[in-house]
Amino acid sequence: MSTPETSRFVRIRVELVLEIDDEEAVTGAALQALAEDAELSDAERADSERAVTEDTAEALAHLVDPFDLVGAVPGVELQQASWSSEQIDYDPDSPEWDLDEDDGDENDPEDDEMTVG
């Protein structure tokens, strides 16, 4: 259903909230990944090791890679990705964390879809 006016580019927005049960395991895995990364300079590796050791959210950001999410999807090529992580206060019962909530983007075509329930 492609017309000349239809863009071939699609933006997927994903928000994840993860509970870290073992900070040492996350930090250790990030340090291991950094040690195995042959493309890092010694200075970059030292800076990254310091960051992942000081902040578990930073360690997690080194382990979660958007490229891994779409690498095996046929017919697509990832053009750009950005991601960040931060420690947050999370209350799953709070309306603030309602995943079905409209995000207020009036140009979002998904907002026009009808929900059947």
Short mmCIF file of C-alpha atoms in Angstrom, two decimals:
data_model
loop_
_atom_site.label_atom_id
_atom_site.label_comp_id
_atom_site.label_asym_id
_atom_site.label_seq_id
_atom_site.Cartn_x
_atom_site.Cartn_y
_atom_site.Cartn_z
CA MET A 1 0.00 0.00 0.00
CA SER A 2 2.78 2.35 -1.00
CA THR A 3 2.10 5.47 -2.99
CA PRO A 4 4.57 8.16 -4.03
CA GLU A 5 3.29 10.29 -1.14
CA THR A 6 3.86 7.54 1.45
CA SER A 7 7.18 7.63 3.26
CA ARG A 8 9.20 4.44 3.45
CA PHE A 9 10.42 5.44 6.90
CA VAL A 10 8.68 4.37 10.10
CA ARG A 11 9.38 5.52 13.64
CA ILE A 12 8.72 3.02 16.41
CA ARG A 13 8.61 4.39 19.92
CA VAL A 14 9.21 1.96 22.74
CA GLU A 15 9.29 2.66 26.44
CA LEU A 16 10.41 -0.07 28.80
CA VAL A 17 10.48 -0.15 32.57
CA LEU A 18 12.78 -2.83 33.90
CA GLU A 19 13.25 -3.95 37.48
CA ILE A 20 16.86 -4.73 38.30
CA ASP A 21 17.05 -7.65 40.70
CA ASP A 22 20.84 -8.03 40.62
CA GLU A 23 22.85 -4.85 40.10
CA GLU A 24 26.14 -6.74 40.23
CA ALA A 25 25.05 -9.05 37.40
CA VAL A 26 24.04 -6.09 35.20
CA THR A 27 27.26 -4.20 35.94
CA GLY A 28 29.36 -7.32 35.40
CA ALA A 29 27.71 -8.04 32.06
CA ALA A 30 28.28 -4.45 30.93
CA LEU A 31 31.93 -4.57 31.97
CA GLN A 32 32.33 -7.86 30.08
CA ALA A 33 30.76 -6.36 26.96
CA LEU A 34 33.10 -3.38 27.18
CA ALA A 35 36.12 -5.64 27.61
CA GLU A 36 35.14 -7.56 24.45
CA ASP A 37 34.52 -4.42 22.35
CA ALA A 38 37.62 -4.18 20.14
CA GLU A 39 36.46 -0.87 18.62
CA LEU A 40 36.82 1.12 21.86
CA SER A 41 39.96 3.11 22.52
CA ASP A 42 41.58 2.73 25.92
CA ALA A 43 40.28 6.17 26.95
CA GLU A 44 36.72 5.39 25.82
CA ARG A 45 36.83 2.02 27.56
CA ALA A 46 38.04 3.60 30.83
CA ASP A 47 35.32 6.27 30.70
CA SER A 48 32.63 3.68 29.93
CA GLU A 49 33.85 1.31 32.66
CA ARG A 50 33.69 4.14 35.19
CA ALA A 51 30.16 5.09 34.06
CA VAL A 52 28.75 1.55 34.21
CA THR A 53 30.37 0.93 37.58
CA GLU A 54 28.86 4.07 39.08
CA ASP A 55 25.36 3.82 37.56
CA THR A 56 23.38 0.63 36.96
CA ALA A 57 21.11 2.47 34.50
CA GLU A 58 24.19 3.34 32.47
CA ALA A 59 25.31 -0.29 32.60
CA LEU A 60 21.92 -1.34 31.28
CA ALA A 61 22.13 1.19 28.45
CA HIS A 62 25.36 -0.50 27.35
CA LEU A 63 23.60 -3.87 27.21
CA VAL A 64 20.30 -2.96 25.50
CA ASP A 65 20.79 -2.25 21.83
CA PRO A 66 17.98 -1.17 19.45
CA PHE A 67 19.93 -2.65 16.55
CA ASP A 68 19.38 -6.08 18.10
CA LEU A 69 15.62 -5.52 18.06
CA VAL A 70 15.37 -5.14 14.30
CA GLY A 71 18.50 -6.82 12.99
CA ALA A 72 16.68 -10.01 12.02
CA VAL A 73 13.55 -8.33 10.62
CA PRO A 74 13.44 -8.98 6.86
CA GLY A 75 13.04 -6.06 4.50
CA VAL A 76 14.13 -3.28 6.87
CA GLU A 77 17.35 -1.43 7.54
CA LEU A 78 17.78 0.61 10.71
CA GLN A 79 18.60 4.18 9.72
CA GLN A 80 18.91 5.88 13.10
CA ALA A 81 18.47 5.00 16.75
CA SER A 82 18.90 6.72 20.06
CA TRP A 83 18.21 5.51 23.53
CA SER A 84 18.91 6.40 27.09
CA SER A 85 18.30 5.00 30.51
CA GLU A 86 17.65 6.52 33.89
CA GLN A 87 16.67 5.38 37.32
CA ILE A 88 13.06 6.27 38.08
CA ASP A 89 10.44 5.99 40.78
CA TYR A 90 7.93 3.48 39.50
CA ASP A 91 4.45 2.74 40.79
CA PRO A 92 2.64 0.28 38.50
CA ASP A 93 -0.70 1.36 39.98
CA SER A 94 -0.17 5.00 39.12
CA PRO A 95 -2.19 6.35 36.16
CA GLU A 96 1.08 7.94 34.98
CA TRP A 97 2.23 4.47 33.90
CA ASP A 98 -0.94 3.47 32.03
CA LEU A 99 0.38 2.09 28.73
CA ASP A 100 -3.00 2.48 27.05
CA GLU A 101 -3.04 6.19 27.78
CA ASP A 102 -3.07 8.55 24.80
CA ASP A 103 0.31 10.27 24.60
CA GLY A 104 -1.27 13.43 23.19
CA ASP A 105 0.39 13.25 19.78
CA GLU A 106 -2.39 14.52 17.56
CA ASN A 107 -0.50 13.44 14.42
CA ASP A 108 -0.22 9.83 15.55
CA PRO A 109 -2.32 7.65 13.22
CA GLU A 110 -2.63 5.00 15.93
CA ASP A 111 -4.68 7.51 17.94
CA ASP A 112 -7.32 7.23 15.24
CA GLU A 113 -7.69 3.46 15.58
CA MET A 114 -10.64 2.03 17.41
CA THR A 115 -9.96 -0.19 20.39
CA VAL A 116 -12.14 -3.26 20.64
CA GLY A 117 -12.41 -4.75 24.06
#
